């Protein structure tokens, strides 16, 4: 290994950067002498691609693969390989019979499990079989679960008549497959090998109910190849559940040819070491799960421009080139224990120049090369024998006989088994197929079935209902690691400041709003427009006029084609439109399609490659665009000179909220689902008519659901965009935030007395009250004052707003709107302040909850900032954070139908309160109070709380330092639950607790009178938001507290974490 490290050091020393583009890179390849010193062969080195970046991570992964190889092994590097045969040693140009082929690293290919007991078992099974049963083991036939009873009957007939050894399943459903596998296994004396093409998971065949991971080309962008091991485990687990035991994956072809019509995005890319590392991890995971993996398509299908389903591709490379590039992944996986290999239908004259002979039927390719030279002793599958790549020149029966003679073990999908089965029998009887040749293959098949446990397990009773999508969390993680920022000249990615920034998104490819566009609106207001390419052509000018004035236009491309031959489905008009739009405004282009299409967008300064048009990919890409996580991917292929393989910008996260599922953060979705039972109880017992619940764990929203309705009448269902009156959460989400900002500016000093800030309090019982005590509710203030009492007049039925103080329309001196059609006299606001100053202060200054302290704190903040509290908080926090649905006085910006009602007020305003603050004192201050007045949806509050968990940063902006947060969210002296502004978990077991008892002691937040709460748990990196209107129709309803609805839900959340 010393030589390997020396060689890698040499590579890293090569000049990389703009100046390197003009260099003759082939002249910089190490000389024979240099390589001899580092124990690396010249024939093992391919020429580097100009501008390619050497990835240390891939080098390290490759070294890990090479750790136990012999000293003469190849050094691993990451670069693109030029297609030049002159770079590789020539072996021969005629039909090869030589054994001079460069071998894979020498290692023992004996199987540790091949004990004498196992060999005896294999012999015993083999010896009991008739010739027809032995021949039948070679055949693997087609099976579907969606073709009806005639197809099922035909498959059963072939199992019984031809004793087939295996089935290859295609379209259907997981349950349908499982039921049929149960049925088919019962018919077979020897358990069936059951295979499937599930290269990216079961979703490749189960279109509606299967789990699809990203395709291999997207996975090739991931820098941490070990993630593919986890994917292999999960794919294997899911397939085993329905009775599958062989997966025809991984595809280890190196897709060097951008015009490849059949491999393309099924390959991990064009870098042979990247392909090898990822193929190895995927294979290792599947086999660890108990699934037989299959490396395909031997000897390498990546540099073709013909689909072997339709014709026979010809590869004209020399044997040296094939050995050094195409065969490299196969050699490594064989050395690492891959259990099967699939041979492709290719014509490679440098290997076998027999005219029109596919590699599948070539004895030299299958036997001499794969078996003898590479030492592979696992199962060899043919590619489908019904494909034109083999049937164009050879007929049924002839194909299968030649395939067996060539050395293949399993004959996949014969075109007509009624012809091929007797043809193989006849060839054996005549000696054309030696008996030993048959014995070798059948015993390998038996050995494989024994190793897969098919003779031990009850293969006739697999579970037809066990195909859950448990891999979604892993899929999300893979996507996050693959998305690639390929250009960021305008420094727009990720989008930072959203305040007062006009952003539009044009999706081209679908007339419907896409998941990408929907997720964008979680971060800021985005004008979404969706058009097909035809509609784009029709509306070109209008769209340009509409989009150009925006500060940023995000253009997303969906519905693309993967083939270069069809320009990836992008018309010239579409490409011209993007170019013109880019000239008129700042454009961020997001491509949900082939990375090869980037060649069309070299002049676009800001580009994200998202690889696939998949709903989850779209959602996660939108999160990446706004900085929910970092960009880490690198291009797995070369698109152009500007976008070479391994290119990718590493852009840091901005700490914004992400969105995922509970499993992603190791929480139980089943446990969280029980929240709905508590909510059902809440509604049924009329504790509240509806609510929003949101949970954030590790920076990701993993639960956000709306329940119930605005009222018990059930006419308007709650959604997550709706606004609730959050009542005393205002104390935290507005007043405390403002106080913390001023604290960091040195003008808000918690230990100072009120007379330091307010001349009004001098010579009153308030002048020596300490600010910190006000924030912790231990200043001795009264709990509240019913200010509205003094403005009411008596009526026969009770009381009503006095005409002395109120008007039903705005007029001079009556500008304070307290409800719909109700305006208070302006001077009454001063009266409120005077009543607070004149209010009593308790001699005993112990804890007693009081709103009055936050009236006073708001006054201090407004005088210090010379701004109204609502304007200050909006400008300082809500707008820059992207809290677009958090505000005071919501009717200034939202329709009344978007706001949950709080009460049928029979005491003061005599009407339904909807859009006007519930708290009477706040209403009399114009809807803006330090204690109440804020409206929000759950998501807005979660953003604010996440900023605090981030240590004061969010979206690339720093709002607080961690020390300030720790100062305020810390219990004040002599308190078991109160910080400065923040409520905290009660530590005294004899007192009521407003959090879950499972919450950590450092949990902080607040509750609200209307039935709300927000809690941050720094120890568990978790946020809980609950919003309801429990006060509707009457605030006297206290069932939410008595039933402990909020606390029980909070506890369930902890239980979902395993607490």
PDB file of C-alpha atoms in Angstrom, residues 639-845:
ATOM      1  CA  UNK A 639     -21.706  17.382 -19.771  1.00  0.00           C
ATOM      2  CA  UNK A 640     -19.344  19.893 -21.356  1.00  0.00           C
ATOM      3  CA  UNK A 641     -15.977  21.546 -20.863  1.00  0.00           C
ATOM      4  CA  UNK A 642     -17.570  23.870 -18.308  1.00  0.00           C
ATOM      5  CA  UNK A 643     -19.310  21.049 -16.492  1.00  0.00           C
ATOM      6  CA  UNK A 644     -16.811  18.137 -16.304  1.00  0.00           C
ATOM      7  CA  UNK A 645     -17.117  14.992 -14.257  1.00  0.00           C
ATOM      8  CA  UNK A 646     -16.589  15.521 -10.507  1.00  0.00           C
ATOM      9  CA  UNK A 647     -17.520  19.184 -10.806  1.00  0.00           C
ATOM     10  CA  UNK A 648     -19.772  20.483  -8.047  1.00  0.00           C
ATOM     11  CA  UNK A 649     -19.817  23.469  -5.723  1.00  0.00           C
ATOM     12  CA  UNK A 650     -19.782  22.720  -2.021  1.00  0.00           C
ATOM     13  CA  UNK A 651     -22.197  25.278  -0.565  1.00  0.00           C
ATOM     14  CA  UNK A 652     -22.910  25.462   3.163  1.00  0.00           C
ATOM     15  CA  UNK A 653     -26.310  25.164   4.807  1.00  0.00           C
ATOM     16  CA  UNK A 654     -28.084  28.311   5.980  1.00  0.00           C
ATOM     17  CA  UNK A 655     -29.760  26.521   8.866  1.00  0.00           C
ATOM     18  CA  UNK A 656     -33.291  26.904   7.557  1.00  0.00           C
ATOM     19  CA  UNK A 657     -35.911  24.310   8.401  1.00  0.00           C
ATOM     20  CA  UNK A 658     -35.947  21.170   6.337  1.00  0.00           C
ATOM     21  CA  UNK A 659     -38.871  18.806   5.827  1.00  0.00           C
ATOM     22  CA  UNK A 660     -38.719  15.053   6.153  1.00  0.00           C
ATOM     23  CA  UNK A 661     -40.354  12.053   7.787  1.00  0.00           C
ATOM     24  CA  UNK A 662     -40.005  10.746  11.360  1.00  0.00           C
ATOM     25  CA  UNK A 663     -37.791   7.814  10.396  1.00  0.00           C
ATOM     26  CA  UNK A 664     -35.175  10.233   9.084  1.00  0.00           C
ATOM     27  CA  UNK A 665     -34.554  11.448  12.640  1.00  0.00           C
ATOM     28  CA  UNK A 666     -35.109   8.043  14.271  1.00  0.00           C
ATOM     29  CA  UNK A 667     -38.629   8.755  15.473  1.00  0.00           C
ATOM     30  CA  UNK A 668     -41.545   6.356  15.261  1.00  0.00           C
ATOM     31  CA  UNK A 669     -44.252   7.386  12.811  1.00  0.00           C
ATOM     32  CA  UNK A 670     -46.576   4.824  14.381  1.00  0.00           C
ATOM     33  CA  UNK A 671     -46.254   6.505  17.755  1.00  0.00           C
ATOM     34  CA  UNK A 672     -46.757   9.956  16.271  1.00  0.00           C
ATOM     35  CA  UNK A 673     -49.857   8.698  14.507  1.00  0.00           C
ATOM     36  CA  UNK A 674     -51.420   8.274  17.946  1.00  0.00           C
ATOM     37  CA  UNK A 675     -51.494  12.059  18.251  1.00  0.00           C
ATOM     38  CA  UNK A 676     -54.631  11.952  16.130  1.00  0.00           C
ATOM     39  CA  UNK A 677     -56.367   9.890  18.831  1.00  0.00           C
ATOM     40  CA  UNK A 678     -55.717  12.599  21.418  1.00  0.00           C
ATOM     41  CA  UNK A 679     -56.915  15.256  18.992  1.00  0.00           C
ATOM     42  CA  UNK A 680     -60.044  13.239  18.222  1.00  0.00           C
ATOM     43  CA  UNK A 681     -60.742  13.152  21.941  1.00  0.00           C
ATOM     44  CA  UNK A 682     -60.130  16.903  22.145  1.00  0.00           C
ATOM     45  CA  UNK A 683     -62.686  17.615  19.441  1.00  0.00           C
ATOM     46  CA  UNK A 684     -65.217  15.030  20.593  1.00  0.00           C
ATOM     47  CA  UNK A 685     -65.157  16.440  24.144  1.00  0.00           C
ATOM     48  CA  UNK A 686     -65.296  19.980  22.748  1.00  0.00           C
ATOM     49  CA  UNK A 687     -61.996  21.045  24.290  1.00  0.00           C
ATOM     50  CA  UNK A 688     -61.165  22.820  21.014  1.00  0.00           C
ATOM     51  CA  UNK A 689     -62.704  22.613  17.520  1.00  0.00           C
ATOM     52  CA  UNK A 690     -59.401  22.202  15.696  1.00  0.00           C
ATOM     53  CA  UNK A 691     -55.673  22.720  15.842  1.00  0.00           C
ATOM     54  CA  UNK A 692     -52.309  22.779  14.110  1.00  0.00           C
ATOM     55  CA  UNK A 693     -49.490  20.592  15.412  1.00  0.00           C
ATOM     56  CA  UNK A 694     -45.899  20.815  14.231  1.00  0.00           C
ATOM     57  CA  UNK A 695     -42.806  18.945  15.395  1.00  0.00           C
ATOM     58  CA  UNK A 696     -39.236  19.715  14.388  1.00  0.00           C
ATOM     59  CA  UNK A 697     -36.394  17.321  15.162  1.00  0.00           C
ATOM     60  CA  UNK A 698     -32.763  17.942  14.243  1.00  0.00           C
ATOM     61  CA  UNK A 699     -33.766  20.891  12.099  1.00  0.00           C
ATOM     62  CA  UNK A 700     -36.366  18.975  10.090  1.00  0.00           C
ATOM     63  CA  UNK A 701     -40.123  19.315  10.230  1.00  0.00           C
ATOM     64  CA  UNK A 702     -41.218  15.714  10.657  1.00  0.00           C
ATOM     65  CA  UNK A 703     -44.826  16.248  11.704  1.00  0.00           C
ATOM     66  CA  UNK A 704     -47.093  19.057  10.550  1.00  0.00           C
ATOM     67  CA  UNK A 705     -50.796  18.343  10.526  1.00  0.00           C
ATOM     68  CA  UNK A 706     -53.990  20.311  10.803  1.00  0.00           C
ATOM     69  CA  UNK A 707     -57.033  18.820  12.520  1.00  0.00           C
ATOM     70  CA  UNK A 708     -60.673  19.686  12.881  1.00  0.00           C
ATOM     71  CA  UNK A 709     -62.409  22.902  11.916  1.00  0.00           C
ATOM     72  CA  UNK A 710     -62.560  26.574  12.803  1.00  0.00           C
ATOM     73  CA  UNK A 711     -65.804  25.937  14.714  1.00  0.00           C
ATOM     74  CA  UNK A 712     -67.787  22.955  15.908  1.00  0.00           C
ATOM     75  CA  UNK A 713     -70.207  23.564  13.059  1.00  0.00           C
ATOM     76  CA  UNK A 714     -67.566  21.900  10.891  1.00  0.00           C
ATOM     77  CA  UNK A 715     -67.892  24.188   7.864  1.00  0.00           C
ATOM     78  CA  UNK A 716     -64.262  25.287   7.488  1.00  0.00           C
ATOM     79  CA  UNK A 717     -61.488  22.694   7.915  1.00  0.00           C
ATOM     80  CA  UNK A 718     -58.208  23.857   9.405  1.00  0.00           C
ATOM     81  CA  UNK A 719     -55.117  23.853   7.189  1.00  0.00           C
ATOM     82  CA  UNK A 720     -51.489  24.560   8.004  1.00  0.00           C
ATOM     83  CA  UNK A 721     -51.586  27.994   6.382  1.00  0.00           C
ATOM     84  CA  UNK A 722     -54.307  29.279   8.698  1.00  0.00           C
ATOM     85  CA  UNK A 723     -53.527  31.887  11.341  1.00  0.00           C
ATOM     86  CA  UNK A 724     -54.306  31.524  15.029  1.00  0.00           C
ATOM     87  CA  UNK A 725     -54.350  34.128  17.759  1.00  0.00           C
ATOM     88  CA  UNK A 726     -51.370  32.874  19.767  1.00  0.00           C
ATOM     89  CA  UNK A 727     -52.159  34.979  22.867  1.00  0.00           C
ATOM     90  CA  UNK A 728     -49.283  34.944  25.384  1.00  0.00           C
ATOM     91  CA  UNK A 729     -46.876  33.366  22.931  1.00  0.00           C
ATOM     92  CA  UNK A 730     -46.513  37.042  22.003  1.00  0.00           C
ATOM     93  CA  UNK A 731     -44.457  37.446  25.161  1.00  0.00           C
ATOM     94  CA  UNK A 732     -41.819  35.140  23.692  1.00  0.00           C
ATOM     95  CA  UNK A 733     -42.201  35.573  19.932  1.00  0.00           C
ATOM     96  CA  UNK A 734     -42.299  39.377  20.023  1.00  0.00           C
ATOM     97  CA  UNK A 735     -41.425  41.097  23.305  1.00  0.00           C
ATOM     98  CA  UNK A 736     -38.648  38.772  24.435  1.00  0.00           C
ATOM     99  CA  UNK A 737     -37.117  38.672  20.935  1.00  0.00           C
ATOM    100  CA  UNK A 738     -37.031  42.470  20.832  1.00  0.00           C
ATOM    101  CA  UNK A 739     -35.605  42.644  24.345  1.00  0.00           C
ATOM    102  CA  UNK A 740     -32.822  40.210  23.425  1.00  0.00           C
ATOM    103  CA  UNK A 741     -31.854  42.328  20.430  1.00  0.00           C
ATOM    104  CA  UNK A 742     -31.653  45.457  22.552  1.00  0.00           C
ATOM    105  CA  UNK A 743     -29.742  43.492  25.191  1.00  0.00           C
ATOM    106  CA  UNK A 744     -27.077  42.658  22.627  1.00  0.00           C
ATOM    107  CA  UNK A 745     -26.975  46.326  21.626  1.00  0.00           C
ATOM    108  CA  UNK A 746     -26.309  47.212  25.258  1.00  0.00           C
ATOM    109  CA  UNK A 747     -29.447  49.302  25.746  1.00  0.00           C
ATOM    110  CA  UNK A 748     -31.661  46.759  27.493  1.00  0.00           C
ATOM    111  CA  UNK A 749     -30.214  45.864  30.870  1.00  0.00           C
ATOM    112  CA  UNK A 750     -32.245  43.232  32.754  1.00  0.00           C
ATOM    113  CA  UNK A 751     -30.781  44.179  36.140  1.00  0.00           C
ATOM    114  CA  UNK A 752     -31.772  47.811  35.830  1.00  0.00           C
ATOM    115  CA  UNK A 753     -34.840  49.267  37.519  1.00  0.00           C
ATOM    116  CA  UNK A 754     -37.750  50.747  35.601  1.00  0.00           C
ATOM    117  CA  UNK A 755     -36.906  54.349  36.442  1.00  0.00           C
ATOM    118  CA  UNK A 756     -33.733  53.897  34.356  1.00  0.00           C
ATOM    119  CA  UNK A 757     -35.908  53.589  31.260  1.00  0.00           C
ATOM    120  CA  UNK A 758     -39.187  55.348  32.055  1.00  0.00           C
ATOM    121  CA  UNK A 759     -39.587  58.810  33.524  1.00  0.00           C
ATOM    122  CA  UNK A 760     -43.279  58.021  34.003  1.00  0.00           C
ATOM    123  CA  UNK A 761     -42.611  55.585  36.838  1.00  0.00           C
ATOM    124  CA  UNK A 762     -40.618  57.979  39.009  1.00  0.00           C
ATOM    125  CA  UNK A 763     -42.267  58.568  42.319  1.00  0.00           C
ATOM    126  CA  UNK A 764     -44.540  55.547  41.779  1.00  0.00           C
ATOM    127  CA  UNK A 765     -44.491  52.096  43.295  1.00  0.00           C
ATOM    128  CA  UNK A 766     -42.985  50.868  39.997  1.00  0.00           C
ATOM    129  CA  UNK A 767     -39.796  52.928  39.914  1.00  0.00           C
ATOM    130  CA  UNK A 768     -37.570  50.385  41.684  1.00  0.00           C
ATOM    131  CA  UNK A 769     -38.957  47.276  40.055  1.00  0.00           C
ATOM    132  CA  UNK A 770     -36.213  45.294  38.312  1.00  0.00           C
ATOM    133  CA  UNK A 771     -36.686  44.511  34.611  1.00  0.00           C
ATOM    134  CA  UNK A 772     -35.655  40.893  35.053  1.00  0.00           C
ATOM    135  CA  UNK A 773     -38.347  40.430  37.699  1.00  0.00           C
ATOM    136  CA  UNK A 774     -40.983  41.727  35.313  1.00  0.00           C
ATOM    137  CA  UNK A 775     -39.875  39.227  32.690  1.00  0.00           C
ATOM    138  CA  UNK A 776     -39.978  36.388  35.244  1.00  0.00           C
ATOM    139  CA  UNK A 777     -43.336  37.405  36.781  1.00  0.00           C
ATOM    140  CA  UNK A 778     -41.918  38.031  40.208  1.00  0.00           C
ATOM    141  CA  UNK A 779     -42.185  41.825  40.446  1.00  0.00           C
ATOM    142  CA  UNK A 780     -45.379  41.763  42.531  1.00  0.00           C
ATOM    143  CA  UNK A 781     -47.648  43.105  39.785  1.00  0.00           C
ATOM    144  CA  UNK A 782     -51.348  42.335  39.540  1.00  0.00           C
ATOM    145  CA  UNK A 783     -52.171  39.443  37.176  1.00  0.00           C
ATOM    146  CA  UNK A 784     -54.299  41.665  34.906  1.00  0.00           C
ATOM    147  CA  UNK A 785     -56.677  44.622  34.831  1.00  0.00           C
ATOM    148  CA  UNK A 786     -60.062  44.545  32.998  1.00  0.00           C
ATOM    149  CA  UNK A 787     -59.434  47.862  31.259  1.00  0.00           C
ATOM    150  CA  UNK A 788     -62.566  47.583  29.137  1.00  0.00           C
ATOM    151  CA  UNK A 789     -64.812  47.773  32.245  1.00  0.00           C
ATOM    152  CA  UNK A 790     -64.433  51.517  32.418  1.00  0.00           C
ATOM    153  CA  UNK A 791     -65.643  51.888  28.831  1.00  0.00           C
ATOM    154  CA  UNK A 792     -68.877  49.922  29.151  1.00  0.00           C
ATOM    155  CA  UNK A 793     -72.364  51.215  29.836  1.00  0.00           C
ATOM    156  CA  UNK A 794     -75.135  49.285  31.513  1.00  0.00           C
ATOM    157  CA  UNK A 795     -78.042  48.011  29.462  1.00  0.00           C
ATOM    158  CA  UNK A 796     -81.169  46.065  30.268  1.00  0.00           C
ATOM    159  CA  UNK A 797     -79.456  42.865  29.185  1.00  0.00           C
ATOM    160  CA  UNK A 798     -76.190  43.622  30.950  1.00  0.00           C
ATOM    161  CA  UNK A 799     -73.638  45.950  29.373  1.00  0.00           C
ATOM    162  CA  UNK A 800     -72.438  47.275  26.024  1.00  0.00           C
ATOM    163  CA  UNK A 801     -69.583  49.462  24.737  1.00  0.00           C
ATOM    164  CA  UNK A 802     -70.373  53.009  25.754  1.00  0.00           C
ATOM    165  CA  UNK A 803     -71.077  55.548  23.041  1.00  0.00           C
ATOM    166  CA  UNK A 804     -68.806  57.870  24.979  1.00  0.00           C
ATOM    167  CA  UNK A 805     -65.841  55.689  24.147  1.00  0.00           C
ATOM    168  CA  UNK A 806     -66.810  53.896  20.914  1.00  0.00           C
ATOM    169  CA  UNK A 807     -68.093  54.517  17.389  1.00  0.00           C
ATOM    170  CA  UNK A 808     -69.184  52.035  14.755  1.00  0.00           C
ATOM    171  CA  UNK A 809     -66.932  53.651  12.160  1.00  0.00           C
ATOM    172  CA  UNK A 810     -63.601  55.417  12.112  1.00  0.00           C
ATOM    173  CA  UNK A 811     -63.778  59.173  12.802  1.00  0.00           C
ATOM    174  CA  UNK A 812     -61.732  61.913  14.387  1.00  0.00           C
ATOM    175  CA  UNK A 813     -60.425  60.862  17.810  1.00  0.00           C
ATOM    176  CA  UNK A 814     -61.849  57.364  17.295  1.00  0.00           C
ATOM    177  CA  UNK A 815     -59.155  55.439  15.401  1.00  0.00           C
ATOM    178  CA  UNK A 816     -58.459  52.433  17.601  1.00  0.00           C
ATOM    179  CA  UNK A 817     -60.312  49.506  16.036  1.00  0.00           C
ATOM    180  CA  UNK A 818     -61.030  46.858  18.649  1.00  0.00           C
ATOM    181  CA  UNK A 819     -63.406  44.711  16.569  1.00  0.00           C
ATOM    182  CA  UNK A 820     -65.471  44.678  13.405  1.00  0.00           C
ATOM    183  CA  UNK A 821     -67.344  48.001  13.232  1.00  0.00           C
ATOM    184  CA  UNK A 822     -66.097  49.114  16.660  1.00  0.00           C
ATOM    185  CA  UNK A 823     -63.624  51.985  17.115  1.00  0.00           C
ATOM    186  CA  UNK A 824     -62.372  53.213  20.491  1.00  0.00           C
ATOM    187  CA  UNK A 825     -61.526  56.749  21.508  1.00  0.00           C
ATOM    188  CA  UNK A 826     -57.776  57.344  21.045  1.00  0.00           C
ATOM    189  CA  UNK A 827     -57.247  58.873  24.488  1.00  0.00           C
ATOM    190  CA  UNK A 828     -58.252  55.653  26.138  1.00  0.00           C
ATOM    191  CA  UNK A 829     -54.846  54.183  25.337  1.00  0.00           C
ATOM    192  CA  UNK A 830     -53.252  56.755  27.674  1.00  0.00           C
ATOM    193  CA  UNK A 831     -55.774  55.827  30.334  1.00  0.00           C
ATOM    194  CA  UNK A 832     -54.601  52.235  30.177  1.00  0.00           C
ATOM    195  CA  UNK A 833     -51.019  53.284  30.790  1.00  0.00           C
ATOM    196  CA  UNK A 834     -52.047  55.445  33.743  1.00  0.00           C
ATOM    197  CA  UNK A 835     -54.038  52.614  35.309  1.00  0.00           C
ATOM    198  CA  UNK A 836     -50.984  50.369  35.073  1.00  0.00           C
ATOM    199  CA  UNK A 837     -48.792  52.969  36.761  1.00  0.00           C
ATOM    200  CA  UNK A 838     -51.370  53.399  39.514  1.00  0.00           C
ATOM    201  CA  UNK A 839     -51.936  49.688  40.063  1.00  0.00           C
ATOM    202  CA  UNK A 840     -50.912  48.022  43.305  1.00  0.00           C
ATOM    203  CA  UNK A 841     -47.672  46.130  43.806  1.00  0.00           C
ATOM    204  CA  UNK A 842     -47.577  43.232  46.238  1.00  0.00           C
ATOM    205  CA  UNK A 843     -45.201  43.452  49.125  1.00  0.00           C
ATOM    206  CA  UNK A 844     -44.446  39.764  48.699  1.00  0.00           C
ATOM    207  CA  UNK A 845     -42.578  39.722  45.412  1.00  0.00           C
TER     208      UNK A 845
END
